[in-house]
Amino acid sequence: MYITDDGIRLNVKIDMPENHAGKCPMVIVIHGFTGHMEERHIIAVAKTLNEIGFATLRVDMYGHGNSEGRFEDHTLYKWLTNALTVIDYARGLDFVTDLYLCGHSQGGMTVMLAGAMKHEVIKGLIPLSPAWMIPEDARKGTLLGQDFDPDHIPDILPAWGDRGLKGNYVRVAQTIHVEEAIDRYTGPVLIVHGDRDEAVPVEYGIRAAERYRDCRLVLIPGDTHCYDHHLDQVLDAVREWMKGR
Ligand code: FER
């Protein structure tokens, strides 16, 4: 199924909770940079939420998965307007009661920003290994394992694999200040982060958790960016925190 955001078709998938009858809360689940809605950890988190009474809406963001837009053209602004559109779509569904946001990595930073922008209607946030070093790194001139002059950004950065990413991604990222978004969101937050994360230093999960007003932090000992070793512990953390909400 597709939702259209300003002419761009976004692939979305809604999964209802088991034994569903009537209204229920919903969690929007967003993948990371180069990711998509069918990744193992994204599906697993959605399924866990479905098991404890939450509907989920997974979405492929601009330039990712089966959504429109080219990867090289994606920026955090585009992802943010995608998120706002999906939030409004979910709010318009007649079976949806409370609305939560969950995102992994770049999707985690996206829900931190979108949650602040829509704080009146977002009941809780689950940033998983949130990649909120991206704006800071963009200002310093180091992204994707490459260094560049932050005042003379290349037109194209070679991204992971054989993909390129336009310098506009960096220019947009340089304008974003995640600390302000953290301060603006006063609802409950769960952050989960592997302490051997090779892509997003675990210090970012820790720092965000310290700064949020109401945050539970679950560190997964020995685990990686996509939870190769202990995905079950991530799911336990999500289940425990969401149960009873
Ligand atoms: C980077 C490191 C990590 C980066 C992006 C990420 C754009 C995001 C990872 C993810 O979303 O999984 O240098 O540059």
JSON list of N, CA and C in Angstrom, two decimals, residues 72-138:
[
{"chain": "A", "resi": 72, "resn": "GLU", "atom": "N", "xyz": [20.25, 8.72, -3.83]},
{"chain": "A", "resi": 72, "resn": "GLU", "atom": "CA", "xyz": [21.25, 9.80, -3.84]},
{"chain": "A", "resi": 72, "resn": "GLU", "atom": "C", "xyz": [20.62, 11.16, -3.55]},
{"chain": "A", "resi": 73, "resn": "ASP", "atom": "N", "xyz": [19.30, 11.27, -3.76]},
{"chain": "A", "resi": 73, "resn": "ASP", "atom": "CA", "xyz": [18.61, 12.54, -3.52]},
{"chain": "A", "resi": 73, "resn": "ASP", "atom": "C", "xyz": [18.03, 12.66, -2.12]},
{"chain": "A", "resi": 74, "resn": "HIS", "atom": "N", "xyz": [18.16, 11.62, -1.31]},
{"chain": "A", "resi": 74, "resn": "HIS", "atom": "CA", "xyz": [17.46, 11.70, -0.02]},
{"chain": "A", "resi": 74, "resn": "HIS", "atom": "C", "xyz": [18.23, 12.62, 0.94]},
{"chain": "A", "resi": 75, "resn": "THR", "atom": "N", "xyz": [17.44, 13.29, 1.78]},
{"chain": "A", "resi": 75, "resn": "THR", "atom": "CA", "xyz": [18.01, 14.15, 2.82]},
{"chain": "A", "resi": 75, "resn": "THR", "atom": "C", "xyz": [17.19, 13.96, 4.09]},
{"chain": "A", "resi": 76, "resn": "LEU", "atom": "N", "xyz": [17.70, 14.47, 5.18]},
{"chain": "A", "resi": 76, "resn": "LEU", "atom": "CA", "xyz": [16.95, 14.37, 6.44]},
{"chain": "A", "resi": 76, "resn": "LEU", "atom": "C", "xyz": [15.68, 15.22, 6.39]},
{"chain": "A", "resi": 77, "resn": "TYR", "atom": "N", "xyz": [15.68, 16.30, 5.63]},
{"chain": "A", "resi": 77, "resn": "TYR", "atom": "CA", "xyz": [14.43, 17.07, 5.50]},
{"chain": "A", "resi": 77, "resn": "TYR", "atom": "C", "xyz": [13.36, 16.22, 4.82]},
{"chain": "A", "resi": 78, "resn": "LYS", "atom": "N", "xyz": [13.75, 15.52, 3.75]},
{"chain": "A", "resi": 78, "resn": "LYS", "atom": "CA", "xyz": [12.77, 14.68, 3.06]},
{"chain": "A", "resi": 78, "resn": "LYS", "atom": "C", "xyz": [12.25, 13.60, 3.99]},
{"chain": "A", "resi": 79, "resn": "TRP", "atom": "N", "xyz": [13.14, 12.99, 4.75]},
{"chain": "A", "resi": 79, "resn": "TRP", "atom": "CA", "xyz": [12.69, 11.97, 5.71]},
{"chain": "A", "resi": 79, "resn": "TRP", "atom": "C", "xyz": [11.76, 12.58, 6.77]},
{"chain": "A", "resi": 80, "resn": "LEU", "atom": "N", "xyz": [12.05, 13.80, 7.16]},
{"chain": "A", "resi": 80, "resn": "LEU", "atom": "CA", "xyz": [11.20, 14.44, 8.18]},
{"chain": "A", "resi": 80, "resn": "LEU", "atom": "C", "xyz": [9.81, 14.74, 7.64]},
{"chain": "A", "resi": 81, "resn": "THR", "atom": "N", "xyz": [9.73, 15.25, 6.42]},
{"chain": "A", "resi": 81, "resn": "THR", "atom": "CA", "xyz": [8.39, 15.51, 5.88]},
{"chain": "A", "resi": 81, "resn": "THR", "atom": "C", "xyz": [7.67, 14.20, 5.61]},
{"chain": "A", "resi": 82, "resn": "ASN", "atom": "N", "xyz": [8.40, 13.17, 5.22]},
{"chain": "A", "resi": 82, "resn": "ASN", "atom": "CA", "xyz": [7.80, 11.83, 5.12]},
{"chain": "A", "resi": 82, "resn": "ASN", "atom": "C", "xyz": [7.19, 11.44, 6.48]},
{"chain": "A", "resi": 83, "resn": "ALA", "atom": "N", "xyz": [7.95, 11.61, 7.53]},
{"chain": "A", "resi": 83, "resn": "ALA", "atom": "CA", "xyz": [7.48, 11.21, 8.86]},
{"chain": "A", "resi": 83, "resn": "ALA", "atom": "C", "xyz": [6.23, 12.00, 9.25]},
{"chain": "A", "resi": 84, "resn": "LEU", "atom": "N", "xyz": [6.23, 13.29, 8.99]},
{"chain": "A", "resi": 84, "resn": "LEU", "atom": "CA", "xyz": [5.05, 14.11, 9.34]},
{"chain": "A", "resi": 84, "resn": "LEU", "atom": "C", "xyz": [3.82, 13.63, 8.57]},
{"chain": "A", "resi": 85, "resn": "THR", "atom": "N", "xyz": [4.02, 13.30, 7.30]},
{"chain": "A", "resi": 85, "resn": "THR", "atom": "CA", "xyz": [2.91, 12.81, 6.47]},
{"chain": "A", "resi": 85, "resn": "THR", "atom": "C", "xyz": [2.37, 11.48, 7.00]},
{"chain": "A", "resi": 86, "resn": "VAL", "atom": "N", "xyz": [3.28, 10.59, 7.36]},
{"chain": "A", "resi": 86, "resn": "VAL", "atom": "CA", "xyz": [2.86, 9.27, 7.85]},
{"chain": "A", "resi": 86, "resn": "VAL", "atom": "C", "xyz": [2.15, 9.42, 9.20]},
{"chain": "A", "resi": 87, "resn": "ILE", "atom": "N", "xyz": [2.66, 10.31, 10.05]},
{"chain": "A", "resi": 87, "resn": "ILE", "atom": "CA", "xyz": [2.00, 10.56, 11.35]},
{"chain": "A", "resi": 87, "resn": "ILE", "atom": "C", "xyz": [0.56, 11.05, 11.12]},
{"chain": "A", "resi": 88, "resn": "ASP", "atom": "N", "xyz": [0.38, 11.99, 10.20]},
{"chain": "A", "resi": 88, "resn": "ASP", "atom": "CA", "xyz": [-0.97, 12.51, 9.95]},
{"chain": "A", "resi": 88, "resn": "ASP", "atom": "C", "xyz": [-1.87, 11.43, 9.36]},
{"chain": "A", "resi": 89, "resn": "TYR", "atom": "N", "xyz": [-1.29, 10.59, 8.49]},
{"chain": "A", "resi": 89, "resn": "TYR", "atom": "CA", "xyz": [-2.06, 9.47, 7.95]},
{"chain": "A", "resi": 89, "resn": "TYR", "atom": "C", "xyz": [-2.54, 8.56, 9.09]},
{"chain": "A", "resi": 90, "resn": "ALA", "atom": "N", "xyz": [-1.63, 8.21, 9.99]},
{"chain": "A", "resi": 90, "resn": "ALA", "atom": "CA", "xyz": [-1.98, 7.30, 11.09]},
{"chain": "A", "resi": 90, "resn": "ALA", "atom": "C", "xyz": [-3.03, 7.93, 12.01]},
{"chain": "A", "resi": 91, "resn": "ARG", "atom": "N", "xyz": [-2.89, 9.22, 12.24]},
{"chain": "A", "resi": 91, "resn": "ARG", "atom": "CA", "xyz": [-3.87, 9.90, 13.10]},
{"chain": "A", "resi": 91, "resn": "ARG", "atom": "C", "xyz": [-5.26, 9.88, 12.49]},
{"chain": "A", "resi": 92, "resn": "GLY", "atom": "N", "xyz": [-5.33, 9.80, 11.17]},
{"chain": "A", "resi": 92, "resn": "GLY", "atom": "CA", "xyz": [-6.61, 9.79, 10.47]},
{"chain": "A", "resi": 92, "resn": "GLY", "atom": "C", "xyz": [-7.27, 8.42, 10.41]},
{"chain": "A", "resi": 93, "resn": "LEU", "atom": "N", "xyz": [-6.58, 7.38, 10.84]},
{"chain": "A", "resi": 93, "resn": "LEU", "atom": "CA", "xyz": [-7.16, 6.03, 10.83]},
{"chain": "A", "resi": 93, "resn": "LEU", "atom": "C", "xyz": [-8.13, 5.90, 11.99]},
{"chain": "A", "resi": 94, "resn": "ASP", "atom": "N", "xyz": [-9.36, 5.44, 11.71]},
{"chain": "A", "resi": 94, "resn": "ASP", "atom": "CA", "xyz": [-10.37, 5.53, 12.78]},
{"chain": "A", "resi": 94, "resn": "ASP", "atom": "C", "xyz": [-10.16, 4.51, 13.90]},
{"chain": "A", "resi": 95, "resn": "PHE", "atom": "N", "xyz": [-9.34, 3.47, 13.65]},
{"chain": "A", "resi": 95, "resn": "PHE", "atom": "CA", "xyz": [-9.13, 2.48, 14.72]},
{"chain": "A", "resi": 95, "resn": "PHE", "atom": "C", "xyz": [-7.95, 2.84, 15.63]},
{"chain": "A", "resi": 96, "resn": "VAL", "atom": "N", "xyz": [-7.22, 3.88, 15.29]},
{"chain": "A", "resi": 96, "resn": "VAL", "atom": "CA", "xyz": [-6.01, 4.20, 16.05]},
{"chain": "A", "resi": 96, "resn": "VAL", "atom": "C", "xyz": [-6.32, 5.09, 17.25]},
{"chain": "A", "resi": 97, "resn": "THR", "atom": "N", "xyz": [-5.85, 4.65, 18.42]},
{"chain": "A", "resi": 97, "resn": "THR", "atom": "CA", "xyz": [-5.98, 5.48, 19.62]},
{"chain": "A", "resi": 97, "resn": "THR", "atom": "C", "xyz": [-4.66, 6.26, 19.79]},
{"chain": "A", "resi": 98, "resn": "ASP", "atom": "N", "xyz": [-3.78, 5.79, 20.67]},
{"chain": "A", "resi": 98, "resn": "ASP", "atom": "CA", "xyz": [-2.51, 6.50, 20.89]},
{"chain": "A", "resi": 98, "resn": "ASP", "atom": "C", "xyz": [-1.51, 6.17, 19.80]},
{"chain": "A", "resi": 99, "resn": "LEU", "atom": "N", "xyz": [-0.60, 7.13, 19.55]},
{"chain": "A", "resi": 99, "resn": "LEU", "atom": "CA", "xyz": [0.39, 6.96, 18.50]},
{"chain": "A", "resi": 99, "resn": "LEU", "atom": "C", "xyz": [1.81, 7.09, 19.08]},
{"chain": "A", "resi": 100, "resn": "TYR", "atom": "N", "xyz": [2.64, 6.10, 18.73]},
{"chain": "A", "resi": 100, "resn": "TYR", "atom": "CA", "xyz": [4.04, 6.06, 19.16]},
{"chain": "A", "resi": 100, "resn": "TYR", "atom": "C", "xyz": [4.95, 6.04, 17.93]},
{"chain": "A", "resi": 101, "resn": "LEU", "atom": "N", "xyz": [6.21, 6.48, 18.11]},
{"chain": "A", "resi": 101, "resn": "LEU", "atom": "CA", "xyz": [7.19, 6.42, 17.02]},
{"chain": "A", "resi": 101, "resn": "LEU", "atom": "C", "xyz": [8.38, 5.58, 17.44]},
{"chain": "A", "resi": 102, "resn": "CYS", "atom": "N", "xyz": [8.81, 4.69, 16.53]},
{"chain": "A", "resi": 102, "resn": "CYS", "atom": "CA", "xyz": [10.00, 3.87, 16.76]},
{"chain": "A", "resi": 102, "resn": "CYS", "atom": "C", "xyz": [10.85, 3.94, 15.50]},
{"chain": "A", "resi": 103, "resn": "GLY", "atom": "N", "xyz": [12.16, 4.13, 15.66]},
{"chain": "A", "resi": 103, "resn": "GLY", "atom": "CA", "xyz": [13.01, 4.17, 14.47]},
{"chain": "A", "resi": 103, "resn": "GLY", "atom": "C", "xyz": [14.40, 3.66, 14.79]},
{"chain": "A", "resi": 104, "resn": "HIS", "atom": "N", "xyz": [15.03, 3.06, 13.80]},
{"chain": "A", "resi": 104, "resn": "HIS", "atom": "CA", "xyz": [16.38, 2.53, 13.98]},
{"chain": "A", "resi": 104, "resn": "HIS", "atom": "C", "xyz": [17.39, 3.45, 13.30]},
{"chain": "A", "resi": 105, "resn": "SER", "atom": "N", "xyz": [18.42, 3.84, 14.04]},
{"chain": "A", "resi": 105, "resn": "SER", "atom": "CA", "xyz": [19.57, 4.56, 13.49]},
{"chain": "A", "resi": 105, "resn": "SER", "atom": "C", "xyz": [19.17, 5.89, 12.87]},
{"chain": "A", "resi": 106, "resn": "GLN", "atom": "N", "xyz": [19.34, 6.08, 11.55]},
{"chain": "A", "resi": 106, "resn": "GLN", "atom": "CA", "xyz": [18.87, 7.35, 10.96]},
{"chain": "A", "resi": 106, "resn": "GLN", "atom": "C", "xyz": [17.36, 7.50, 11.17]},
{"chain": "A", "resi": 107, "resn": "GLY", "atom": "N", "xyz": [16.66, 6.37, 11.17]},
{"chain": "A", "resi": 107, "resn": "GLY", "atom": "CA", "xyz": [15.23, 6.40, 11.50]},
{"chain": "A", "resi": 107, "resn": "GLY", "atom": "C", "xyz": [15.00, 6.76, 12.97]},
{"chain": "A", "resi": 108, "resn": "GLY", "atom": "N", "xyz": [15.97, 6.41, 13.82]},
{"chain": "A", "resi": 108, "resn": "GLY", "atom": "CA", "xyz": [15.88, 6.77, 15.23]},
{"chain": "A", "resi": 108, "resn": "GLY", "atom": "C", "xyz": [16.03, 8.27, 15.43]},
{"chain": "A", "resi": 109, "resn": "MET", "atom": "N", "xyz": [17.00, 8.85, 14.70]},
{"chain": "A", "resi": 109, "resn": "MET", "atom": "CA", "xyz": [17.13, 10.30, 14.76]},
{"chain": "A", "resi": 109, "resn": "MET", "atom": "C", "xyz": [15.88, 10.96, 14.18]},
{"chain": "A", "resi": 110, "resn": "THR", "atom": "N", "xyz": [15.33, 10.39, 13.12]},
{"chain": "A", "resi": 110, "resn": "THR", "atom": "CA", "xyz": [14.13, 10.96, 12.50]},
{"chain": "A", "resi": 110, "resn": "THR", "atom": "C", "xyz": [12.97, 10.99, 13.50]},
{"chain": "A", "resi": 111, "resn": "VAL", "atom": "N", "xyz": [12.80, 9.92, 14.28]},
{"chain": "A", "resi": 111, "resn": "VAL", "atom": "CA", "xyz": [11.69, 9.95, 15.25]},
{"chain": "A", "resi": 111, "resn": "VAL", "atom": "C", "xyz": [11.99, 10.89, 16.41]},
{"chain": "A", "resi": 112, "resn": "MET", "atom": "N", "xyz": [13.27, 11.10, 16.73]},
{"chain": "A", "resi": 112, "resn": "MET", "atom": "CA", "xyz": [13.59, 12.11, 17.77]},
{"chain": "A", "resi": 112, "resn": "MET", "atom": "C", "xyz": [13.17, 13.50, 17.29]},
{"chain": "A", "resi": 113, "resn": "LEU", "atom": "N", "xyz": [13.44, 13.79, 16.03]},
{"chain": "A", "resi": 113, "resn": "LEU", "atom": "CA", "xyz": [13.10, 15.11, 15.48]},
{"chain": "A", "resi": 113, "resn": "LEU", "atom": "C", "xyz": [11.60, 15.25, 15.26]},
{"chain": "A", "resi": 114, "resn": "ALA", "atom": "N", "xyz": [10.99, 14.24, 14.64]},
{"chain": "A", "resi": 114, "resn": "ALA", "atom": "CA", "xyz": [9.55, 14.31, 14.35]},
{"chain": "A", "resi": 114, "resn": "ALA", "atom": "C", "xyz": [8.73, 14.28, 15.64]},
{"chain": "A", "resi": 115, "resn": "GLY", "atom": "N", "xyz": [9.21, 13.52, 16.62]},
{"chain": "A", "resi": 115, "resn": "GLY", "atom": "CA", "xyz": [8.52, 13.45, 17.90]},
{"chain": "A", "resi": 115, "resn": "GLY", "atom": "C", "xyz": [8.49, 14.81, 18.59]},
{"chain": "A", "resi": 116, "resn": "ALA", "atom": "N", "xyz": [9.56, 15.56, 18.45]},
{"chain": "A", "resi": 116, "resn": "ALA", "atom": "CA", "xyz": [9.61, 16.91, 19.03]},
{"chain": "A", "resi": 116, "resn": "ALA", "atom": "C", "xyz": [8.65, 17.83, 18.27]},
{"chain": "A", "resi": 117, "resn": "MET", "atom": "N", "xyz": [8.65, 17.71, 16.94]},
{"chain": "A", "resi": 117, "resn": "MET", "atom": "CA", "xyz": [7.79, 18.58, 16.13]},
{"chain": "A", "resi": 117, "resn": "MET", "atom": "C", "xyz": [6.32, 18.32, 16.38]},
{"chain": "A", "resi": 118, "resn": "LYS", "atom": "N", "xyz": [5.98, 17.05, 16.65]},
{"chain": "A", "resi": 118, "resn": "LYS", "atom": "CA", "xyz": [4.57, 16.66, 16.84]},
{"chain": "A", "resi": 118, "resn": "LYS", "atom": "C", "xyz": [4.35, 16.20, 18.27]},
{"chain": "A", "resi": 119, "resn": "HIS", "atom": "N", "xyz": [5.00, 16.85, 19.21]},
{"chain": "A", "resi": 119, "resn": "HIS", "atom": "CA", "xyz": [5.01, 16.31, 20.58]},
{"chain": "A", "resi": 119, "resn": "HIS", "atom": "C", "xyz": [3.63, 16.19, 21.19]},
{"chain": "A", "resi": 120, "resn": "GLU", "atom": "N", "xyz": [2.67, 17.01, 20.73]},
{"chain": "A", "resi": 120, "resn": "GLU", "atom": "CA", "xyz": [1.33, 16.96, 21.33]},
{"chain": "A", "resi": 120, "resn": "GLU", "atom": "C", "xyz": [0.61, 15.65, 21.01]},
{"chain": "A", "resi": 121, "resn": "VAL", "atom": "N", "xyz": [0.99, 15.00, 19.92]},
{"chain": "A", "resi": 121, "resn": "VAL", "atom": "CA", "xyz": [0.23, 13.82, 19.48]},
{"chain": "A", "resi": 121, "resn": "VAL", "atom": "C", "xyz": [1.05, 12.53, 19.53]},
{"chain": "A", "resi": 122, "resn": "ILE", "atom": "N", "xyz": [2.28, 12.61, 19.99]},
{"chain": "A", "resi": 122, "resn": "ILE", "atom": "CA", "xyz": [3.12, 11.40, 20.06]},
{"chain": "A", "resi": 122, "resn": "ILE", "atom": "C", "xyz": [3.26, 10.98, 21.52]},
{"chain": "A", "resi": 123, "resn": "LYS", "atom": "N", "xyz": [2.70, 9.81, 21.83]},
{"chain": "A", "resi": 123, "resn": "LYS", "atom": "CA", "xyz": [2.61, 9.32, 23.21]},
{"chain": "A", "resi": 123, "resn": "LYS", "atom": "C", "xyz": [3.95, 8.85, 23.77]},
{"chain": "A", "resi": 124, "resn": "GLY", "atom": "N", "xyz": [4.83, 8.39, 22.90]},
{"chain": "A", "resi": 124, "resn": "GLY", "atom": "CA", "xyz": [6.12, 7.89, 23.37]},
{"chain": "A", "resi": 124, "resn": "GLY", "atom": "C", "xyz": [7.04, 7.66, 22.18]},
{"chain": "A", "resi": 125, "resn": "LEU", "atom": "N", "xyz": [8.34, 7.61, 22.47]},
{"chain": "A", "resi": 125, "resn": "LEU", "atom": "CA", "xyz": [9.36, 7.47, 21.42]},
{"chain": "A", "resi": 125, "resn": "LEU", "atom": "C", "xyz": [10.27, 6.28, 21.72]},
{"chain": "A", "resi": 126, "resn": "ILE", "atom": "N", "xyz": [10.60, 5.51, 20.68]},
{"chain": "A", "resi": 126, "resn": "ILE", "atom": "CA", "xyz": [11.57, 4.43, 20.83]},
{"chain": "A", "resi": 126, "resn": "ILE", "atom": "C", "xyz": [12.68, 4.59, 19.79]},
{"chain": "A", "resi": 127, "resn": "PRO", "atom": "N", "xyz": [13.70, 5.39, 20.09]},
{"chain": "A", "resi": 127, "resn": "PRO", "atom": "CA", "xyz": [14.85, 5.46, 19.17]},
{"chain": "A", "resi": 127, "resn": "PRO", "atom": "C", "xyz": [15.79, 4.27, 19.46]},
{"chain": "A", "resi": 128, "resn": "LEU", "atom": "N", "xyz": [16.02, 3.45, 18.43]},
{"chain": "A", "resi": 128, "resn": "LEU", "atom": "CA", "xyz": [16.91, 2.30, 18.55]},
{"chain": "A", "resi": 128, "resn": "LEU", "atom": "C", "xyz": [18.26, 2.67, 17.93]},
{"chain": "A", "resi": 129, "resn": "SER", "atom": "N", "xyz": [19.33, 2.62, 18.71]},
{"chain": "A", "resi": 129, "resn": "SER", "atom": "CA", "xyz": [20.66, 2.98, 18.23]},
{"chain": "A", "resi": 129, "resn": "SER", "atom": "C", "xyz": [20.61, 4.26, 17.38]},
{"chain": "A", "resi": 130, "resn": "PRO", "atom": "N", "xyz": [20.07, 5.34, 17.94]},
{"chain": "A", "resi": 130, "resn": "PRO", "atom": "CA", "xyz": [19.79, 6.53, 17.12]},
{"chain": "A", "resi": 130, "resn": "PRO", "atom": "C", "xyz": [21.07, 7.21, 16.62]},
{"chain": "A", "resi": 131, "resn": "ALA", "atom": "N", "xyz": [21.09, 7.46, 15.31]},
{"chain": "A", "resi": 131, "resn": "ALA", "atom": "CA", "xyz": [22.30, 7.99, 14.64]},
{"chain": "A", "resi": 131, "resn": "ALA", "atom": "C", "xyz": [22.32, 9.51, 14.69]},
{"chain": "A", "resi": 132, "resn": "TRP", "atom": "N", "xyz": [22.19, 10.06, 15.90]},
{"chain": "A", "resi": 132, "resn": "TRP", "atom": "CA", "xyz": [22.09, 11.53, 15.97]},
{"chain": "A", "resi": 132, "resn": "TRP", "atom": "C", "xyz": [23.46, 12.20, 16.01]},
{"chain": "A", "resi": 133, "resn": "MET", "atom": "N", "xyz": [24.52, 11.42, 15.72]},
{"chain": "A", "resi": 133, "resn": "MET", "atom": "CA", "xyz": [25.83, 12.05, 15.48]},
{"chain": "A", "resi": 133, "resn": "MET", "atom": "C", "xyz": [25.92, 12.59, 14.06]},
{"chain": "A", "resi": 134, "resn": "ILE", "atom": "N", "xyz": [24.96, 12.23, 13.19]},
{"chain": "A", "resi": 134, "resn": "ILE", "atom": "CA", "xyz": [25.07, 12.62, 11.78]},
{"chain": "A", "resi": 134, "resn": "ILE", "atom": "C", "xyz": [25.19, 14.14, 11.61]},
{"chain": "A", "resi": 135, "resn": "PRO", "atom": "N", "xyz": [24.31, 14.96, 12.24]},
{"chain": "A", "resi": 135, "resn": "PRO", "atom": "CA", "xyz": [24.47, 16.41, 12.05]},
{"chain": "A", "resi": 135, "resn": "PRO", "atom": "C", "xyz": [25.82, 16.94, 12.56]},
{"chain": "A", "resi": 136, "resn": "GLU", "atom": "N", "xyz": [26.23, 16.47, 13.74]},
{"chain": "A", "resi": 136, "resn": "GLU", "atom": "CA", "xyz": [27.52, 16.88, 14.29]},
{"chain": "A", "resi": 136, "resn": "GLU", "atom": "C", "xyz": [28.66, 16.49, 13.36]},
{"chain": "A", "resi": 137, "resn": "ASP", "atom": "N", "xyz": [28.63, 15.25, 12.87]},
{"chain": "A", "resi": 137, "resn": "ASP", "atom": "CA", "xyz": [29.68, 14.76, 11.97]},
{"chain": "A", "resi": 137, "resn": "ASP", "atom": "C", "xyz": [29.67, 15.55, 10.66]},
{"chain": "A", "resi": 138, "resn": "ALA", "atom": "N", "xyz": [28.48, 15.89, 10.18]},
{"chain": "A", "resi": 138, "resn": "ALA", "atom": "CA", "xyz": [28.39, 16.66, 8.93]},
{"chain": "A", "resi": 138, "resn": "ALA", "atom": "C", "xyz": [29.03, 18.03, 9.11]}
]
